[in-house]
Short mmCIF file of C-alpha atoms in Angstrom, two decimals:
data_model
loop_
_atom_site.label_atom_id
_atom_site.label_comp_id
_atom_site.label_asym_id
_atom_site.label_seq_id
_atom_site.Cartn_x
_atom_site.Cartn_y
_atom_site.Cartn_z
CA UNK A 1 0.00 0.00 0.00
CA UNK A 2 1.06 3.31 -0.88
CA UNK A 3 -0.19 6.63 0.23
CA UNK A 4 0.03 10.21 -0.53
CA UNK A 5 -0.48 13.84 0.80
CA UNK A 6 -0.91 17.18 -0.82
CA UNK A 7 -3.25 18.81 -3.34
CA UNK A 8 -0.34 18.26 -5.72
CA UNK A 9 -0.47 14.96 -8.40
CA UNK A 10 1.21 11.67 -7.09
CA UNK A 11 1.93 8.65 -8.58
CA UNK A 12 2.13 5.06 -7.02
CA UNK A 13 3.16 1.91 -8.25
CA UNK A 14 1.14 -0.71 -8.16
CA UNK A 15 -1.76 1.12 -9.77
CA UNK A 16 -0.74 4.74 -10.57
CA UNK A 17 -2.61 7.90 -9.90
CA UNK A 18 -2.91 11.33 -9.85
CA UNK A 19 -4.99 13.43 -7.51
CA UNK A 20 -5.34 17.16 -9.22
CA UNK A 21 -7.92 19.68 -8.79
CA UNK A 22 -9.78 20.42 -6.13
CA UNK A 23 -12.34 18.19 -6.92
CA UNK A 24 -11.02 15.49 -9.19
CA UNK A 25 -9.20 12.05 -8.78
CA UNK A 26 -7.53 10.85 -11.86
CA UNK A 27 -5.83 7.63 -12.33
CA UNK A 28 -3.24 6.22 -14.56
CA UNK A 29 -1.30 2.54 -14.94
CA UNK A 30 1.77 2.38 -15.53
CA UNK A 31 2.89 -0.58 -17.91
CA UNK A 32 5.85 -2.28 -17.74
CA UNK A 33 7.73 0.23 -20.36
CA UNK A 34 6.79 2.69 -17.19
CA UNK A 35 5.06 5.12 -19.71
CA UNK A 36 1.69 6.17 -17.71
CA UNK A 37 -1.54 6.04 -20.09
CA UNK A 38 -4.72 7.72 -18.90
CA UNK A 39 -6.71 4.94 -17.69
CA UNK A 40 -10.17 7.11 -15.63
CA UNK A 41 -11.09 10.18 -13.78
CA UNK A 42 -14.42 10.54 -11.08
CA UNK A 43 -15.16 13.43 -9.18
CA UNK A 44 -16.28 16.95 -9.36
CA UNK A 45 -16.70 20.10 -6.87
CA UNK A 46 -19.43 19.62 -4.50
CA UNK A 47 -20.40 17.53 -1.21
CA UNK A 48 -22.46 14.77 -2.54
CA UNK A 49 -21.01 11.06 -2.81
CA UNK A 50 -17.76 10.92 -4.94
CA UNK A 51 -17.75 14.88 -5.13
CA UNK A 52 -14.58 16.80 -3.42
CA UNK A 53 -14.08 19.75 -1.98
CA UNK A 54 -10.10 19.87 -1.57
CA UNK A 55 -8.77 16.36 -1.58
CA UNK A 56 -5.30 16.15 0.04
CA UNK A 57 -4.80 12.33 0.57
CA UNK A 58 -5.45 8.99 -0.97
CA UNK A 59 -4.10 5.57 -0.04
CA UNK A 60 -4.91 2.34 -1.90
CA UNK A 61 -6.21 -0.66 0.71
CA UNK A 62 -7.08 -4.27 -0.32
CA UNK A 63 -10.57 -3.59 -0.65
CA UNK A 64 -9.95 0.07 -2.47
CA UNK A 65 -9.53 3.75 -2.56
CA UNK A 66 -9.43 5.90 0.19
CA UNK A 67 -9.52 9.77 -0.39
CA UNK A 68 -9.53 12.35 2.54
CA UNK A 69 -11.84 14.91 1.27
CA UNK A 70 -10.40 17.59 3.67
CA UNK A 71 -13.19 20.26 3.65
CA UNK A 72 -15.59 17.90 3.61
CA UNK A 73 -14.12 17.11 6.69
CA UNK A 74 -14.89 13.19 5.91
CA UNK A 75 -13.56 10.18 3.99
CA UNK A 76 -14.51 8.79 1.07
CA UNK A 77 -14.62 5.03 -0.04
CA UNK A 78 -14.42 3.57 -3.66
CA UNK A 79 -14.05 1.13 -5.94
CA UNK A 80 -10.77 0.82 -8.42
CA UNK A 81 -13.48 1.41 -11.10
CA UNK A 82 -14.26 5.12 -9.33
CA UNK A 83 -17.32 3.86 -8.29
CA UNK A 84 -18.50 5.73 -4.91
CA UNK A 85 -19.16 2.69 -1.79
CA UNK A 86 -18.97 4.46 1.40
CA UNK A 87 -18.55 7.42 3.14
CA UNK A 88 -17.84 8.53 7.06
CA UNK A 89 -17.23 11.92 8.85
CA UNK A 90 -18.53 15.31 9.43
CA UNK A 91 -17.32 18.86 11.13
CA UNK A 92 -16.49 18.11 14.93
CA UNK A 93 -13.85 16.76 17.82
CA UNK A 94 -15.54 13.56 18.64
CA UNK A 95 -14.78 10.48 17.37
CA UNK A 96 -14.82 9.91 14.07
CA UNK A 97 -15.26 13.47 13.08
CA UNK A 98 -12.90 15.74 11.57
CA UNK A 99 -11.56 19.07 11.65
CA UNK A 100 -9.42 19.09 8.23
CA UNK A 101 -8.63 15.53 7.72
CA UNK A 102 -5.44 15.39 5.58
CA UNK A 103 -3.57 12.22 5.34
CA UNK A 104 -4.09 8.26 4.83
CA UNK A 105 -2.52 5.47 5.15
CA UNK A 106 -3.83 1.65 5.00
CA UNK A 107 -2.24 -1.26 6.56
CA UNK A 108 -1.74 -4.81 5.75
CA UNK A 109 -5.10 -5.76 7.64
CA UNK A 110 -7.04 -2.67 5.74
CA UNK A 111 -7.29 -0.60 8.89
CA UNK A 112 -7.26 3.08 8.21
CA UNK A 113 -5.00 6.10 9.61
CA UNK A 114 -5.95 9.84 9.64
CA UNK A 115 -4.26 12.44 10.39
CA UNK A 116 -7.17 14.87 11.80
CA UNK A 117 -4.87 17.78 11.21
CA UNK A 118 -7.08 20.47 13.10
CA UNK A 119 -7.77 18.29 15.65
CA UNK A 120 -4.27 17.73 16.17
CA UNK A 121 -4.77 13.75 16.51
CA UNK A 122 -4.50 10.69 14.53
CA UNK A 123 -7.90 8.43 13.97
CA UNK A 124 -7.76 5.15 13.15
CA UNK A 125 -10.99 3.09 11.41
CA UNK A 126 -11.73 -0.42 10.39
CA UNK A 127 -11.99 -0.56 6.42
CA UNK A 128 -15.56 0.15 6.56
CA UNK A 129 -15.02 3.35 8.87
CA UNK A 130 -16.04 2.02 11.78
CA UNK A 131 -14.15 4.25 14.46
CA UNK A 132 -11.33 1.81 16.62
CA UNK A 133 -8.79 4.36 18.50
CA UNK A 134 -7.47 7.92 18.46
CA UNK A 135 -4.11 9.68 20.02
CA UNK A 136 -2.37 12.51 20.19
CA UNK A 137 -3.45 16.41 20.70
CA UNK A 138 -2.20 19.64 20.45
CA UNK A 139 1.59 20.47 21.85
CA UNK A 140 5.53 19.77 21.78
CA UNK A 141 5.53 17.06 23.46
CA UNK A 142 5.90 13.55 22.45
CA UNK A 143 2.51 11.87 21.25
CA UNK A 144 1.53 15.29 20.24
CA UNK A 145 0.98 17.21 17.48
CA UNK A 146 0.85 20.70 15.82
CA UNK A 147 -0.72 20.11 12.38
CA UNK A 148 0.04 16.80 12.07
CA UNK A 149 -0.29 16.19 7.77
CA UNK A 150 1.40 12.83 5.92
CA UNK A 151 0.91 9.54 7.53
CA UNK A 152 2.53 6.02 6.19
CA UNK A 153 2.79 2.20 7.80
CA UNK A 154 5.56 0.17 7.11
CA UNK A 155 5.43 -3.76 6.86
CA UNK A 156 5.07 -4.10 10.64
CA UNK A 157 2.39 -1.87 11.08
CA UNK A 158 4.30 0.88 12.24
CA UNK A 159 2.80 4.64 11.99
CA UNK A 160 4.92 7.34 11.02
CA UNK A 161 3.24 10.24 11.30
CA UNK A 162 4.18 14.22 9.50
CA UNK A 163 4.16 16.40 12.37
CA UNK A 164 4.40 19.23 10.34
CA UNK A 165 4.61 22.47 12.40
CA UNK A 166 7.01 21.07 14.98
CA UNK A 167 8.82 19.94 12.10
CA UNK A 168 9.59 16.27 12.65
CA UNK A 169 8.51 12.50 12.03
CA UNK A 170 6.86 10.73 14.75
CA UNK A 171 6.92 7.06 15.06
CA UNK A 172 4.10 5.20 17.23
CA UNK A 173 3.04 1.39 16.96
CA UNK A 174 -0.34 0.54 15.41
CA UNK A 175 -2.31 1.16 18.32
CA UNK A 176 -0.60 4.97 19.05
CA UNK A 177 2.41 4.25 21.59
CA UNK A 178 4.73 6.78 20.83
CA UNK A 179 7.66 4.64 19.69
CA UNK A 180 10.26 7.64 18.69
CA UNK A 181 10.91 10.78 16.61
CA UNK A 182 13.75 12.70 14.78
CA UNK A 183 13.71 16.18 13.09
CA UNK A 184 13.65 19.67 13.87
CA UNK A 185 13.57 23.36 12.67
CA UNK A 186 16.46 24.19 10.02
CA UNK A 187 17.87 23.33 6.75
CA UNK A 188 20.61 20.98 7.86
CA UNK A 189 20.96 17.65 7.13
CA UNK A 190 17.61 15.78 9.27
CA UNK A 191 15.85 18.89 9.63
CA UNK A 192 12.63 19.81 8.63
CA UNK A 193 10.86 23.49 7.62
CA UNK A 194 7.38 22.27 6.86
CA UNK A 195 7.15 19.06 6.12
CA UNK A 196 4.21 17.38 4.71
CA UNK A 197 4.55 13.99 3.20
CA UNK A 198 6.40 11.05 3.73
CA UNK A 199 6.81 7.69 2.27
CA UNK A 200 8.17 4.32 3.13
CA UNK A 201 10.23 1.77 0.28
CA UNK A 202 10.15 -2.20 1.28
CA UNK A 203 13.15 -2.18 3.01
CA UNK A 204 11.96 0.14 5.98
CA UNK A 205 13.09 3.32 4.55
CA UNK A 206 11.14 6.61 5.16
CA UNK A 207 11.49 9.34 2.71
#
C-alpha cells in the first residue's frame, strides 16, 4: 500500500494515480515500459457522494480507494473502477469526526490512519469506517501534534506520522504508543521546515 499527501499529483506503483484539482481524482497505470496512459477520472466540486471539496490524501487498501476529502471534513470510499461505496465523517472533535482531515494510510489488515490535522490527533478506522482508537493532541511534546499532515505504515504496522509544524517524524506502533521521533527546525541535514509527506520503500526506509 502506498499513500500520498498534498493537493499536488502523485503517482504510485502498483496502480498509478494522480490526484489534481480540487475536486477530481484521476488515475493512470503504468505498464511495464513505465510510460503512464490515462486509464479514468471521477469526481467533481461539491459535497455529494464521490464529489470533493479539496482532496489532500489517498491511499490504496485491499478492498480500495481511500480519499480524505479535507473540507468535507470526511472520507470517502471507492471502488478501483471510481465507483463511490462508502462514506464517514462530518465537522467536529468527537470520534470519528474531523476538523481538516489530511492524510491516509492503510495497513496490511485494511485498517485506516488519519491524520485529523485540526484536531491535532490521529484516527484510526476499520476498512468500513467504523471508528477503533485515536491519540495525540495539540503540543511539543511527544505523542503530540501541531498540524500533524502525511501519515505512512511500514510492513510491521508501524505509523509514522508528518508532524508538520514542529517539524519532525513521529513514530508510534499501530495502536498509538509513541515509539520515537527525529527532526527539527532548520535546513541541515535531518531537519525539517514544513514538512508534509512522507513515504516508506520495502526495506523500511522513510522518505
Amino acid at each position: 500500500t502506498t499513500n500520498f499527501v498534498g493537493p499536488a499529483s502523485f503517482e504510485y506503483t502498483l496502480s498509478d494515480g494522480t490526484l489534481s484539482d480540487t475536486g477530481l481524482v484521476t488515475v493512470t497505470v503504468t505498464p511495464a515500459n513505465n510510460t503512464p496512459t490515462f486509464n479514468l477520472k471521477w469526481g467533481s466540486f461539491g459535497t455529494g457522494n464521490g464529489q470533493f471539496k479539496f482532496p489532500t490524501g489517498t491511499a490504496v487498501g485491499p478492498s480500495g480507494i481511500y480519499v480524505a476529502d479535507s473540507d468535507n471534513n470526511r472520507i470517502q470510499k471507492f471502488n478501483k473502477d471510481g465507483t463511490f461505496t462508502l462514506k464517514w465523517g462530518s465537522s467536529g472533535d468527537k470520534d470519528g469526526k474531523f476538523n481538516t482531515p489530511r492524510g491516509i494510510a492503510v495497513d496490511s489488515s485494511g485498517n485506516i490512519y488519519v491524520t485529523d490535522s485540526g484536531n491535532n490527533r490521529v484516527q484510526k478506522f476499520d476498512s468500513n469506517g467504523k471508528f477503533i482508537k485515536k491519540w495525540g493532541s495539540g503540543g511539543e511534546l511527544d505523542g503530540k501534534f501541531k498540524n500533524p499532515i502525511g501519515i505512512a505504515v511500514d510492513s510491521s504496522g508501524n505509523v509514522y506520522v508528518v508532524d508538520s509544524g514542529n517539524n519532525r517524524v513521529q513514530k508510534f506502533s499501530n495502536i498509538g504508543a509513541f515509539l520515537g521521533k527525529w527532526g527539527l527546525f532548520g535546513n541541515g541535514n535531518g531537519q525539517f521546515k514544513g514538512p508534509t509527506g512522507i513515504g516508506i520503500d520495502p526495506s523500511g526506509n522513510v522518505y
